[in-house]
Structure formats: structure tokens, C-alpha cells
Short mmCIF file of C-alpha atoms in Angstrom, two decimals:
data_model
loop_
_atom_site.label_atom_id
_atom_site.label_comp_id
_atom_site.label_asym_id
_atom_site.label_seq_id
_atom_site.Cartn_x
_atom_site.Cartn_y
_atom_site.Cartn_z
CA UNK A 16 70.11 93.12 110.34
CA UNK A 17 66.63 93.15 111.86
CA UNK A 18 65.90 94.69 115.23
CA UNK A 19 64.08 92.68 117.92
CA UNK A 20 60.40 93.51 118.06
CA UNK A 21 60.47 93.82 121.84
CA UNK A 22 62.15 96.86 123.38
CA UNK A 23 62.70 96.60 127.12
CA UNK A 24 61.04 99.25 129.28
CA UNK A 25 63.19 101.87 130.97
CA UNK A 26 63.25 102.04 134.73
CA UNK A 27 63.14 105.51 136.23
CA UNK A 28 66.89 105.67 136.74
CA UNK A 29 67.52 104.33 133.24
CA UNK A 30 65.85 107.20 131.35
CA UNK A 31 67.93 109.35 129.05
CA UNK A 32 67.25 112.45 127.01
CA UNK A 33 68.42 112.82 123.43
CA UNK A 34 68.41 115.79 121.07
CA UNK A 35 65.42 115.97 118.70
CA UNK A 36 66.33 115.65 115.04
CA UNK A 37 69.26 113.27 115.45
CA UNK A 38 67.13 110.17 114.86
CA UNK A 39 64.60 108.86 112.39
CA UNK A 40 61.75 107.39 114.49
CA UNK A 41 59.47 106.20 111.69
CA UNK A 42 60.69 102.59 112.03
CA UNK A 43 59.91 102.21 115.74
CA UNK A 44 63.49 101.88 116.91
CA UNK A 45 65.29 105.23 116.51
CA UNK A 46 67.72 105.24 113.60
CA UNK A 47 70.81 107.43 113.89
CA UNK A 48 71.00 110.04 111.16
CA UNK A 49 73.94 111.24 109.10
CA UNK A 50 75.22 114.81 109.07
CA UNK A 51 75.93 116.04 105.56
CA UNK A 52 76.35 119.68 104.59
CA UNK A 53 74.80 120.94 107.82
CA UNK A 54 71.68 118.74 107.69
CA UNK A 55 70.86 115.67 109.77
CA UNK A 56 69.46 113.30 107.15
CA UNK A 57 68.13 109.76 106.95
CA UNK A 58 70.39 107.23 105.34
CA UNK A 59 69.29 105.11 102.38
CA UNK A 60 71.29 102.19 103.77
CA UNK A 61 70.10 98.61 103.39
CA UNK A 62 72.24 97.33 106.29
CA UNK A 63 72.09 98.35 109.93
CA UNK A 64 73.81 97.51 113.20
CA UNK A 65 72.33 97.95 116.65
CA UNK A 66 73.24 100.10 119.61
CA UNK A 67 72.64 97.83 122.62
CA UNK A 68 72.69 98.85 126.27
CA UNK A 69 75.44 96.60 127.73
CA UNK A 70 73.70 96.37 131.10
CA UNK A 71 70.25 95.36 129.84
CA UNK A 72 70.57 94.21 126.19
CA UNK A 73 67.93 96.84 125.36
CA UNK A 74 68.13 98.04 121.77
CA UNK A 75 68.63 101.80 121.91
CA UNK A 76 68.98 102.61 118.22
CA UNK A 77 69.80 101.38 114.75
CA UNK A 78 72.94 102.56 113.00
CA UNK A 79 73.01 102.65 109.19
CA UNK A 80 75.94 101.48 107.15
CA UNK A 81 76.29 104.54 104.95
CA UNK A 82 76.13 103.93 101.22
CA UNK A 83 79.06 104.79 98.94
CA UNK A 84 76.98 107.69 97.57
CA UNK A 85 76.48 109.04 101.10
CA UNK A 86 80.20 108.88 101.85
CA UNK A 87 80.88 110.69 98.57
CA UNK A 88 78.27 113.32 99.45
CA UNK A 89 79.83 113.92 102.85
CA UNK A 90 83.30 114.31 101.34
CA UNK A 91 81.96 116.55 98.56
CA UNK A 92 80.28 118.78 101.15
CA UNK A 93 83.54 119.01 103.08
CA UNK A 94 85.49 119.75 99.92
CA UNK A 95 83.13 122.56 98.91
CA UNK A 96 83.13 124.06 102.43
CA UNK A 97 86.94 124.03 102.55
CA UNK A 98 87.12 126.69 99.84
CA UNK A 99 85.72 129.33 102.18
CA UNK A 100 86.44 127.84 105.61
CA UNK A 101 90.21 127.85 105.03
CA UNK A 102 90.12 131.64 104.69
CA UNK A 103 87.80 132.22 107.64
CA UNK A 104 89.67 134.38 110.17
CA UNK A 105 91.31 132.48 113.01
CA UNK A 106 89.42 134.57 115.55
CA UNK A 107 86.09 133.53 114.02
CA UNK A 108 87.06 129.85 114.26
CA UNK A 109 88.15 130.29 117.87
CA UNK A 110 84.85 131.96 118.80
CA UNK A 111 82.98 128.90 117.52
CA UNK A 112 85.14 126.71 119.76
CA UNK A 113 84.42 129.01 122.71
CA UNK A 114 80.67 128.60 122.16
CA UNK A 115 81.13 124.86 121.66
CA UNK A 116 82.94 124.36 124.95
CA UNK A 117 80.25 126.35 126.77
CA UNK A 118 77.51 124.18 125.27
CA UNK A 119 79.36 121.00 126.24
CA UNK A 120 79.54 122.20 129.84
CA UNK A 121 75.85 123.07 129.81
CA UNK A 122 74.75 119.68 128.47
CA UNK A 123 77.42 117.51 130.10
CA UNK A 124 75.17 115.61 132.57
CA UNK A 125 72.63 114.80 129.86
CA UNK A 126 75.24 113.57 127.39
CA UNK A 127 76.94 111.54 130.14
CA UNK A 128 73.64 109.73 130.74
CA UNK A 129 73.40 108.88 127.04
CA UNK A 130 77.00 107.66 127.08
CA UNK A 131 76.38 105.45 130.11
CA UNK A 132 73.39 103.79 128.48
CA UNK A 133 75.10 102.98 125.21
CA UNK A 134 78.64 102.23 126.44
CA UNK A 135 78.15 100.96 130.00
CA UNK A 136 80.46 103.31 131.92
CA UNK A 137 79.54 104.65 135.30
CA UNK A 138 78.05 108.13 135.22
CA UNK A 139 81.17 109.53 136.87
CA UNK A 140 83.43 107.90 134.30
CA UNK A 141 81.14 109.03 131.46
CA UNK A 142 81.47 112.60 132.68
CA UNK A 143 85.24 112.11 132.82
CA UNK A 144 85.15 110.85 129.22
CA UNK A 145 83.48 114.09 128.13
CA UNK A 146 85.66 116.35 130.29
CA UNK A 147 88.92 114.95 128.90
CA UNK A 148 87.60 115.73 125.42
CA UNK A 149 86.37 119.13 126.56
CA UNK A 150 89.94 119.99 127.59
CA UNK A 151 91.00 119.62 123.96
CA UNK A 152 88.14 121.87 122.82
CA UNK A 153 89.35 124.45 125.34
CA UNK A 154 92.86 124.13 123.93
CA UNK A 155 91.46 124.64 120.43
CA UNK A 156 90.27 128.05 121.62
CA UNK A 157 93.93 129.12 121.73
CA UNK A 158 94.74 128.12 118.16
CA UNK A 159 95.78 131.70 117.42
CA UNK A 160 99.04 131.09 119.25
CA UNK A 161 99.32 127.42 118.27
CA UNK A 162 99.19 128.19 114.55
CA UNK A 163 101.83 130.92 114.57
CA UNK A 164 104.59 130.71 112.00
CA UNK A 165 108.18 131.98 112.20
CA UNK A 166 109.87 135.10 110.88
CA UNK A 167 113.49 136.06 110.36
CA UNK A 168 114.37 139.53 109.13
CA UNK A 169 117.26 140.25 106.78
CA UNK A 170 118.45 136.67 106.27
CA UNK A 171 120.35 138.18 103.32
CA UNK A 172 120.64 141.70 102.04
CA UNK A 173 117.09 143.06 102.16
CA UNK A 174 115.66 139.53 102.27
CA UNK A 175 113.17 138.27 104.87
CA UNK A 176 112.01 134.68 105.37
CA UNK A 177 108.88 133.57 107.14
CA UNK A 178 106.70 130.49 107.46
CA UNK A 179 102.93 130.08 107.29
CA UNK A 180 100.90 127.25 108.83
CA UNK A 181 98.03 126.58 106.44
CA UNK A 182 95.18 124.03 106.53
CA UNK A 183 95.57 120.91 104.42
CA UNK A 184 92.01 120.11 103.25
CA UNK A 185 89.40 117.43 103.92
CA UNK A 186 90.30 115.21 106.90
CA UNK A 187 88.63 112.09 108.28
CA UNK A 188 88.41 110.53 111.74
CA UNK A 189 87.56 106.97 112.78
CA UNK A 190 86.80 106.54 116.48
CA UNK A 191 86.52 103.56 118.90
CA UNK A 192 83.73 102.41 121.20
CA UNK A 193 85.54 102.90 124.50
CA UNK A 194 85.64 106.71 124.45
CA UNK A 195 82.70 107.88 122.32
CA UNK A 196 83.04 111.46 123.61
CA UNK A 197 86.74 112.01 124.27
CA UNK A 198 88.21 110.61 121.06
CA UNK A 199 85.90 112.48 118.62
CA UNK A 200 86.69 115.63 120.62
CA UNK A 201 90.38 114.89 120.17
CA UNK A 202 89.83 114.92 116.42
CA UNK A 203 87.36 117.24 114.78
CA UNK A 204 87.73 120.39 116.96
CA UNK A 205 91.48 120.66 116.35
CA UNK A 206 91.11 119.79 112.67
CA UNK A 207 88.45 122.38 111.93
CA UNK A 208 89.85 125.15 114.13
CA UNK A 209 93.05 124.84 112.04
CA UNK A 210 90.95 125.61 108.95
CA UNK A 211 90.27 122.11 107.63
CA UNK A 212 86.95 120.36 107.05
CA UNK A 213 86.12 116.98 108.51
CA UNK A 214 84.26 113.71 107.94
CA UNK A 215 83.75 111.73 111.15
CA UNK A 216 82.90 108.03 111.42
CA UNK A 217 81.93 107.21 115.02
CA UNK A 218 81.96 103.69 116.40
CA UNK A 219 78.87 101.85 115.23
CA UNK A 220 78.57 100.32 118.70
CA UNK A 221 77.88 103.59 120.54
CA UNK A 222 77.50 106.64 118.26
CA UNK A 223 74.69 108.35 120.18
CA UNK A 224 76.77 110.45 122.56
CA UNK A 225 79.08 111.36 119.67
CA UNK A 226 76.08 112.64 117.73
CA UNK A 227 74.96 114.69 120.73
CA UNK A 228 78.33 116.44 120.69
CA UNK A 229 78.17 116.92 116.92
CA UNK A 230 74.75 118.56 117.31
CA UNK A 231 76.25 120.98 119.83
CA UNK A 232 79.05 121.81 117.39
CA UNK A 233 76.46 122.69 114.75
CA UNK A 234 74.58 124.76 117.31
CA UNK A 235 77.83 126.54 118.18
CA UNK A 236 78.10 127.76 114.60
CA UNK A 237 80.19 125.23 112.68
CA UNK A 238 79.15 126.05 109.08
CA UNK A 239 77.49 123.51 106.76
CA UNK A 240 79.97 121.06 105.28
CA UNK A 241 82.78 121.87 107.71
CA UNK A 242 81.80 118.88 109.89
CA UNK A 243 80.07 115.82 108.44
CA UNK A 244 79.23 112.40 109.93
CA UNK A 245 78.80 109.02 108.26
CA UNK A 246 78.23 105.66 109.92
CA UNK A 247 79.17 102.07 109.23
CA UNK A 248 81.80 99.39 109.50
CA UNK A 249 84.75 98.25 107.43
CA UNK A 250 83.31 99.28 104.07
CA UNK A 251 82.89 102.87 105.21
CA UNK A 252 86.32 102.88 106.88
CA UNK A 253 87.92 101.67 103.65
CA UNK A 254 86.00 104.25 101.62
CA UNK A 255 87.39 107.05 103.79
CA UNK A 256 90.93 105.64 103.64
CA UNK A 257 90.90 105.48 99.85
CA UNK A 258 88.80 108.51 98.90
CA UNK A 259 90.84 110.73 96.56
CA UNK A 260 89.59 113.97 98.12
CA UNK A 261 90.57 113.11 101.71
CA UNK A 262 94.09 114.20 102.64
CA UNK A 263 94.46 112.98 106.24
CA UNK A 264 93.03 110.16 108.37
CA UNK A 265 93.08 109.93 112.17
CA UNK A 266 92.31 106.61 113.86
CA UNK A 267 92.07 105.33 117.42
CA UNK A 268 91.23 101.68 118.11
CA UNK A 269 92.53 98.14 117.98
CA UNK A 270 95.93 97.18 116.62
CA UNK A 271 94.49 95.01 113.87
CA UNK A 272 92.18 97.69 112.49
CA UNK A 273 94.69 100.46 113.12
CA UNK A 274 97.37 98.70 111.12
CA UNK A 275 94.89 98.17 108.28
CA UNK A 276 93.85 101.85 108.33
CA UNK A 277 97.45 103.07 108.39
CA UNK A 278 98.61 100.84 105.55
CA UNK A 279 95.55 101.42 103.35
CA UNK A 280 95.37 105.18 103.82
CA UNK A 281 99.14 105.59 103.46
CA UNK A 282 99.10 103.67 100.19
CA UNK A 283 96.53 106.16 98.96
CA UNK A 284 98.66 109.16 99.79
CA UNK A 285 97.07 110.25 103.08
CA UNK A 286 98.67 111.61 106.20
CA UNK A 287 97.79 109.07 108.88
CA UNK A 288 97.95 108.96 112.66
CA UNK A 289 96.90 105.63 114.13
CA UNK A 290 96.70 105.11 117.89
CA UNK A 291 96.34 101.39 118.60
CA UNK A 292 96.51 98.66 121.24
CA UNK A 293 98.47 98.50 124.46
CA UNK A 294 99.71 96.38 127.32
CA UNK A 295 100.43 98.98 129.96
CA UNK A 296 102.66 98.02 132.89
CA UNK A 297 102.89 99.40 136.39
CA UNK A 298 106.22 98.74 138.09
CA UNK A 299 105.99 98.78 141.89
CA UNK A 300 109.15 99.19 143.95
CA UNK A 301 109.15 98.15 147.62
CA UNK A 302 109.92 101.72 148.72
CA UNK A 303 106.70 103.08 147.18
CA UNK A 304 103.92 104.57 149.29
CA UNK A 305 101.94 101.38 149.75
CA UNK A 306 98.45 102.74 150.26
CA UNK A 307 98.62 105.33 147.50
CA UNK A 308 100.25 102.94 145.06
CA UNK A 309 97.82 100.06 145.56
CA UNK A 310 94.77 102.31 145.36
CA UNK A 311 96.09 103.84 142.14
CA UNK A 312 96.86 100.41 140.70
CA UNK A 313 93.41 98.99 141.42
CA UNK A 314 91.65 102.06 140.06
CA UNK A 315 93.70 102.07 136.86
CA UNK A 316 93.24 98.33 136.30
CA UNK A 317 89.50 98.06 136.83
CA UNK A 318 88.08 101.50 136.10
CA UNK A 319 85.92 101.66 132.96
CA UNK A 320 85.83 97.84 133.20
CA UNK A 321 89.40 97.83 131.90
CA UNK A 322 88.25 99.16 128.52
CA UNK A 323 90.83 101.93 128.27
CA UNK A 324 93.77 101.92 125.91
CA UNK A 325 95.69 103.36 128.86
CA UNK A 326 94.37 100.92 131.48
CA UNK A 327 97.01 99.34 133.69
CA UNK A 328 96.72 95.69 132.74
CA UNK A 329 100.07 94.40 134.05
CA UNK A 330 101.55 94.89 137.53
CA UNK A 331 105.27 94.14 137.92
CA UNK A 332 106.24 93.77 141.58
CA UNK A 333 109.94 94.29 142.27
CA UNK A 334 111.57 92.37 145.12
CA UNK A 335 109.69 92.52 148.43
CA UNK A 336 106.80 94.43 146.83
CA UNK A 337 105.44 91.03 145.75
CA UNK A 338 104.13 90.67 149.31
CA UNK A 339 101.58 93.37 148.49
CA UNK A 340 99.70 91.18 146.03
CA UNK A 341 97.13 89.95 148.60
CA UNK A 342 96.32 93.60 149.32
CA UNK A 343 95.59 94.14 145.63
CA UNK A 344 93.17 91.22 145.69
CA UNK A 345 91.43 92.44 148.84
CA UNK A 346 90.94 95.92 147.36
CA UNK A 347 89.64 94.50 144.09
CA UNK A 348 87.07 92.41 145.98
CA UNK A 349 85.57 95.58 147.46
CA UNK A 350 84.74 97.08 144.07
CA UNK A 351 81.03 97.18 143.28
CA UNK A 352 79.95 95.63 139.98
CA UNK A 353 76.67 97.05 138.68
CA UNK A 354 75.02 98.98 135.89
CA UNK A 355 76.68 102.33 135.27
CA UNK A 356 73.51 104.25 136.11
CA UNK A 357 73.44 102.85 139.64
CA UNK A 358 75.02 104.99 142.39
CA UNK A 359 78.23 103.65 143.86
CA UNK A 360 79.11 101.47 140.88
CA UNK A 361 82.84 100.94 140.40
CA UNK A 362 82.83 98.48 137.48
CA UNK A 363 80.13 98.51 134.83
CA UNK A 364 79.52 96.03 132.01
CA UNK A 365 81.82 95.49 129.06
CA UNK A 366 80.61 96.68 125.69
CA UNK A 367 79.13 93.47 124.25
CA UNK A 368 78.39 89.81 124.82
CA UNK A 369 81.15 89.01 122.34
CA UNK A 370 83.65 91.06 124.35
CA UNK A 371 82.56 89.34 127.56
CA UNK A 372 83.01 85.88 126.01
CA UNK A 373 86.50 86.79 124.77
CA UNK A 374 87.58 88.14 128.17
CA UNK A 375 86.31 85.08 130.01
CA UNK A 376 87.99 82.80 127.48
CA UNK A 377 91.35 84.49 128.08
CA UNK A 378 90.90 84.19 131.85
CA UNK A 379 90.25 80.47 131.45
CA UNK A 380 93.25 80.12 129.16
CA UNK A 381 95.47 81.77 131.77
CA UNK A 382 94.45 79.17 134.33
CA UNK A 383 95.05 76.39 131.79
CA UNK A 384 98.56 77.71 131.13
CA UNK A 385 99.43 77.50 134.81
CA UNK A 386 98.80 81.02 136.11
CA UNK A 387 97.21 81.50 139.54
CA UNK A 388 93.62 82.74 139.40
CA UNK A 389 93.70 84.82 142.59
CA UNK A 390 90.37 86.55 141.94
CA UNK A 391 87.94 85.24 139.34
CA UNK A 392 85.44 87.73 137.96
CA UNK A 393 83.62 85.31 135.69
CA UNK A 394 80.02 84.44 136.33
CA UNK A 395 79.03 87.73 137.96
CA UNK A 396 75.25 88.23 138.03
CA UNK A 397 73.85 91.64 138.95
CA UNK A 398 70.30 91.59 140.37
CA UNK A 399 67.99 93.50 138.07
CA UNK A 400 70.53 93.37 135.26
CA UNK A 401 70.85 89.62 134.82
CA UNK A 402 71.39 89.96 131.06
CA UNK A 403 74.23 92.46 131.42
CA UNK A 404 77.73 91.92 130.04
CA UNK A 405 79.37 91.88 133.45
CA UNK A 406 82.84 90.63 134.26
CA UNK A 407 84.07 91.26 137.78
CA UNK A 408 87.57 92.38 138.74
CA UNK A 409 90.02 89.57 138.04
CA UNK A 410 93.58 89.21 139.35
CA UNK A 411 95.93 86.63 137.87
CA UNK A 412 99.25 85.87 139.57
CA UNK A 413 102.28 83.83 138.58
CA UNK A 414 102.05 85.04 134.99
CA UNK A 415 104.88 84.37 132.53
CA UNK A 416 105.56 86.47 129.48
CA UNK A 417 104.69 83.68 127.04
CA UNK A 418 101.14 83.27 128.35
CA UNK A 419 98.23 84.62 126.32
CA UNK A 420 96.97 86.71 129.23
CA UNK A 421 100.24 88.62 128.93
CA UNK A 422 100.79 88.66 125.17
CA UNK A 423 97.24 89.70 124.26
CA UNK A 424 95.41 92.91 125.11
CA UNK A 425 92.48 91.59 127.16
CA UNK A 426 90.58 94.91 127.26
CA UNK A 427 88.57 93.99 130.31
CA UNK A 428 88.78 94.22 134.12
CA UNK A 429 91.72 91.82 134.35
CA UNK A 430 95.05 92.56 136.05
CA UNK A 431 97.93 90.16 135.42
CA UNK A 432 100.89 90.24 137.77
CA UNK A 433 104.57 89.29 137.47
CA UNK A 434 107.43 89.29 139.96
CA UNK A 435 111.03 90.35 139.24
CA UNK A 436 114.08 90.84 141.44
CA UNK A 437 115.39 94.26 140.42
CA UNK A 438 114.42 97.51 138.71
CA UNK A 439 116.73 96.57 135.82
CA UNK A 440 114.75 93.34 135.40
CA UNK A 441 111.51 95.31 135.34
CA UNK A 442 112.82 97.75 132.73
CA UNK A 443 114.00 94.87 130.53
CA UNK A 444 110.63 93.13 130.85
CA UNK A 445 108.65 96.24 129.86
CA UNK A 446 110.99 97.08 126.99
CA UNK A 447 110.67 93.54 125.60
CA UNK A 448 106.91 93.96 125.24
CA UNK A 449 105.96 95.11 121.72
CA UNK A 450 103.53 97.80 122.91
CA UNK A 451 104.53 101.27 124.05
CA UNK A 452 101.43 103.22 125.01
CA UNK A 453 102.03 103.91 128.69
CA UNK A 454 103.90 102.74 131.76
CA UNK A 455 103.97 103.73 135.41
CA UNK A 456 106.58 103.51 138.15
CA UNK A 457 105.68 103.66 141.83
CA UNK A 458 108.58 104.67 144.06
CA UNK A 459 109.78 107.32 146.49
CA UNK A 460 113.29 107.29 145.05
CA UNK A 461 114.16 110.15 142.73
CA UNK A 462 117.21 108.26 141.47
CA UNK A 463 115.10 105.22 140.57
CA UNK A 464 112.52 107.42 138.84
CA UNK A 465 115.17 109.21 136.80
CA UNK A 466 116.77 105.92 135.74
CA UNK A 467 113.38 104.50 134.81
CA UNK A 468 112.19 107.43 132.71
CA UNK A 469 115.54 107.53 130.91
CA UNK A 470 115.83 103.84 130.08
CA UNK A 471 112.23 102.79 129.51
CA UNK A 472 111.22 102.53 125.84
CA UNK A 473 107.58 103.61 126.18
CA UNK A 474 106.09 106.83 124.87
CA UNK A 475 104.17 107.92 127.97
CA UNK A 476 105.63 107.52 131.45
CA UNK A 477 103.95 108.09 134.79
CA UNK A 478 105.89 108.51 138.04
CA UNK A 479 103.44 107.60 140.79
CA UNK A 480 100.75 108.28 138.17
CA UNK A 481 99.01 105.12 136.90
CA UNK A 482 97.43 106.49 133.71
CA UNK A 483 99.90 109.02 132.28
CA UNK A 484 97.65 110.62 129.65
CA UNK A 485 99.04 114.15 129.23
CA UNK A 486 96.96 117.32 129.39
CA UNK A 487 96.19 118.87 125.98
CA UNK A 488 99.06 121.39 126.16
CA UNK A 489 101.21 118.35 125.40
CA UNK A 490 100.43 115.52 123.00
CA UNK A 491 99.48 111.88 123.35
CA UNK A 492 102.77 110.13 122.59
CA UNK A 493 102.26 106.37 122.58
CA UNK A 494 105.05 104.58 120.74
CA UNK A 495 106.26 101.35 119.14
CA UNK A 496 103.44 98.83 118.60
CA UNK A 497 100.86 101.23 120.01
CA UNK A 498 101.24 103.90 117.34
CA UNK A 499 101.74 104.27 113.61
CA UNK A 500 102.52 107.70 112.21
CA UNK A 501 104.87 110.37 113.47
CA UNK A 502 102.45 112.82 115.07
CA UNK A 503 99.96 112.24 117.87
CA UNK A 504 96.52 113.66 118.63
CA UNK A 505 95.99 117.03 120.31
CA UNK A 506 98.69 119.42 121.55
CA UNK A 507 101.35 120.95 119.31
CA UNK A 508 101.80 117.72 117.35
CA UNK A 509 98.23 117.70 116.08
CA UNK A 510 98.56 121.28 114.83
CA UNK A 511 101.49 120.04 112.77
CA UNK A 512 99.39 117.10 111.57
CA UNK A 513 96.47 119.26 110.45
CA UNK A 514 98.55 122.02 108.81
CA UNK A 515 101.24 122.32 106.19
CA UNK A 516 104.17 124.70 106.43
CA UNK A 517 104.76 127.15 103.61
CA UNK A 518 108.05 129.09 103.63
CA UNK A 519 108.18 132.50 101.96
CA UNK A 520 111.43 134.26 101.09
CA UNK A 521 110.78 137.88 100.09
CA UNK A 522 112.73 140.90 98.89
CA UNK A 523 111.20 144.29 98.04
CA UNK A 524 112.76 147.01 95.90
CA UNK A 525 112.00 150.71 95.81
CA UNK A 526 112.60 153.03 92.90
CA UNK A 527 116.01 154.07 94.27
CA UNK A 528 117.36 150.52 94.41
CA UNK A 529 120.57 149.96 92.46
CA UNK A 530 120.61 146.92 90.20
CA UNK A 531 123.37 144.43 90.90
CA UNK A 532 123.03 142.76 87.54
CA UNK A 533 122.21 139.18 86.64
CA UNK A 534 122.94 136.61 89.36
CA UNK A 535 123.38 133.05 88.05
CA UNK A 536 124.34 131.55 91.42
CA UNK A 537 122.02 130.13 94.07
CA UNK A 538 123.16 132.66 96.68
CA UNK A 539 121.12 135.64 97.84
CA UNK A 540 122.94 138.98 97.52
#
């Protein structure tokens, strides 16, 4: 793919600072480098994709599609480094994470600016993206307690049994465009602090902020080969899923790709965790705190331009709460659509022109199927950013469960709404949806909340919390059609994912021990 010869000029507020050495600049447009065995190197790729600013269509960088030889080199570097890294003391690994988290804090505003340019988020949301990943790095600093085994003394006469949590080997991570900081920080810090080595494939749509974080990890002291980065699309993904030296694959992204990754990597003997699509509901009871609930609903639906796997994309109004729908529309109208770098922006552009076209097509299809287009965000033009991929907040009422706007994950600033008579009806509606990433209930009734959290078949539940992503002491626990694999990212579950349990049963004899003779049974005496 050839890059346009014209590169748009930056305005003063559009400038961003990147780390020297991460890019090859000999071709005019910066080309993102690979990280292999501790060195940022130029790829020998013949195919490239482009990193495009969603607000301006400015080409920010080229991204190589790593060659098979480069993928092999990255895995080989990780395999060689594992031999010594797995025996590196836990305290030494934790100290690297402590330095890493300090560096992230120091460079957070600069990396957030890079993220905003390549992904489109507001600066505040870009900082939030980094901070939610930083929380996992901070949790990695406590791996000494997370990786503890178990011990039982004298399980039989003079016999002790204990377990060890040991690293598993070379792991790989494949990350999505919507959280180019948070999701990589969910993956490689926990993997390497547990003693594994890692090959990361960032999204080809916005890898620049990911690379900034990777550079900080190297600066923090991650040894050569422990963390490696390759770039590309499906060919590189498939190469990681099938490589004989990779033992585990972590994926976050769309359902279609996630299912492919899970099935392919599983067939090739890998441990796999695959976090996929969603259709997250918010159930609003008429006894809820109206102001707090509506503000939370609008923020969760339209923040990050709806490009969150945990975005609230469906509002289910129970009984008289349906009368609040006009208030939702009036609040959504007040949101400011603009480039993420502009102060006061609430909704930035979506990631690409293709994404914008798909979102607008689904909005049109909803109207064709008979839904009520209460607020239409199509056709938004932002002065100074006329070429941006903007879709304004959109609210669709009268939706039925067979309509495409309900059955498909729109992944844009679109809120679809349904009305039901009772809480039981709402629970049945949510449970009938194939996805199970997250759900919220807004109420002031403890009894209703307890019933809801008990009967709802969704992995992550919020009570008066619209986006119930748990803090890193717990784990991300999406379920059903939103997740493949038993263990989730970060928290205790990810330590289980990135380690294997070895059980040791031991007996020691001294010179005064009396022999009991040959024992041909399976019992311990």
C-alpha cells in the first residue's frame, strides 16, 4: 500500500511528541519499527498499512506487515530469553514493574496526546485508557503474593505436599484498536512478571501509543527478548496462533476474529483467552435516582464514541421509566462533537471511514425496520475537521429484538432503547441476548438489585454503575458469547493463565529412620 504524497500540516494544538528510535524516517512518512531481542529494528516487509488520524485523515505513520522470518525471530528471541528469565528472582521482576509504572506516570500526558491523534479519543479519555492499564502494572508489582503456592505439612507420616506456580513459556498477545494502551498493559506486564516471555502484536490501526509504552518497558529494564513486538494483520495473527514455540495466546477484539483466534490457537495446543464482542444493557427501574442514572447512561453510551467493548449500547426502561426517554435525548444533544484534541470535546471521531460508513448504515437500517430515530447523529460536520470520521450521538427508540440495531454490535455512539413492563421481563430480555460482557441495573431497591444480580446471566454486573469493569484485584469476567476460554485478563485469573501448577510430595529420611519394608500399595505410610 502506498502512502499519499501529501501530509497535512499540524496545527499548534495537534502537535505530538514521539520517542526517538521507534520509527524509521528514511521514507518520509515514519515507519513503525519492530522490537526483537531488545532492539527496535526496521522491518523488511513489502506490505504496509497506514495509521490515519481519524479527525483529519492525516497519515501519521506506516505499519509493516511483519515477514514470517521476523515473526520467527521474535519468537526465537523470546524462547532464548525464557531460559534465564524464568529463574530471575520474583523481586527483580517486581522492581522492573515498579520502574515501569513510574515511567508511565511521568510520560502519561505525552502518550495520551499520541493516543488521541491516532485513535481519536478525547485527551481525558486517552489518559483514562492509560490509567486503567497502569492499574494492572501496579498490580503486577505485587506478584510476590499473587504467585504464592500452597503447603500442607504431614499429609501422611513424615510426608509434606506443596504446590509451585511456575511460568509456562513464550506467550503472545493480539490487541484491538479501541484501547491501544489499556489492553497491551493488561497483557504483557502480567505475563512477564510471572516469568514468561512475550510477543505482542498491536492493532495495525493505532500502534504508536502501544510502542511508546513498550519503549518505557525497555527503559524500565525488561531484558532483551523478554518482550518483543511484531506488526501486521491476519497473516501475522495466524502465524502467532500456530507457531510451535508459543504456548499461550491472549486476544481482545471482535467476535469474528476472536472466534478464529480461539479455534486456531486451540487446535495448535495453545492456552487461549479471547475477549470478544458485546451488547451491553442498562436496565432502568422507575425507582432509580433519575438524574444520576440518566447522566451515567448517556456517558456510558456515547463516551469514547461508543467504541468500548463495555459501552452501554442498549437501554431497557422498565414500566414508568420509559417516560425518561426524552430526557436521554435532551442530554445527548448537549454533548460536544469535535476532535479529541479540542478542549470540551465529549465525542470524538470513530476510528476509520469504513467504521463510520458501517455505523451510519446500521442507523439507516434501524429506521427502515420501523424503529424511531429520536436523535440522528449522521451527517455531523465539525468546522476545521471536515474530513473527520464523526458520528454524533444517536438515540433509537421503539427497538425490537429482531432488528439489526439490536442484534449487531454497532460499536459507535448509538444507544438503542426498549421498553418492558417488569424487572422479570428485563432479566429475560438480557438473558436471551447471546452476549454476556456487562450489564447494569439502576434502582434504589436492594431487593431488586439482589434479584437481578442473582438471576442475570452476564459475567459482569453493575448496580448503579454503567460500565462495571472491575479493578485489577479482581478479573475481567465477561461470559457467554463475549468470551472464549476459562480465565480472564488481569487479577488472580490471569496469574493462573500465565502459570502452571506443579505439586510436590516429599518425604525425608535421616540415618535413624526405621525401614518399613517394600510397599506395593498406592497409600503413603
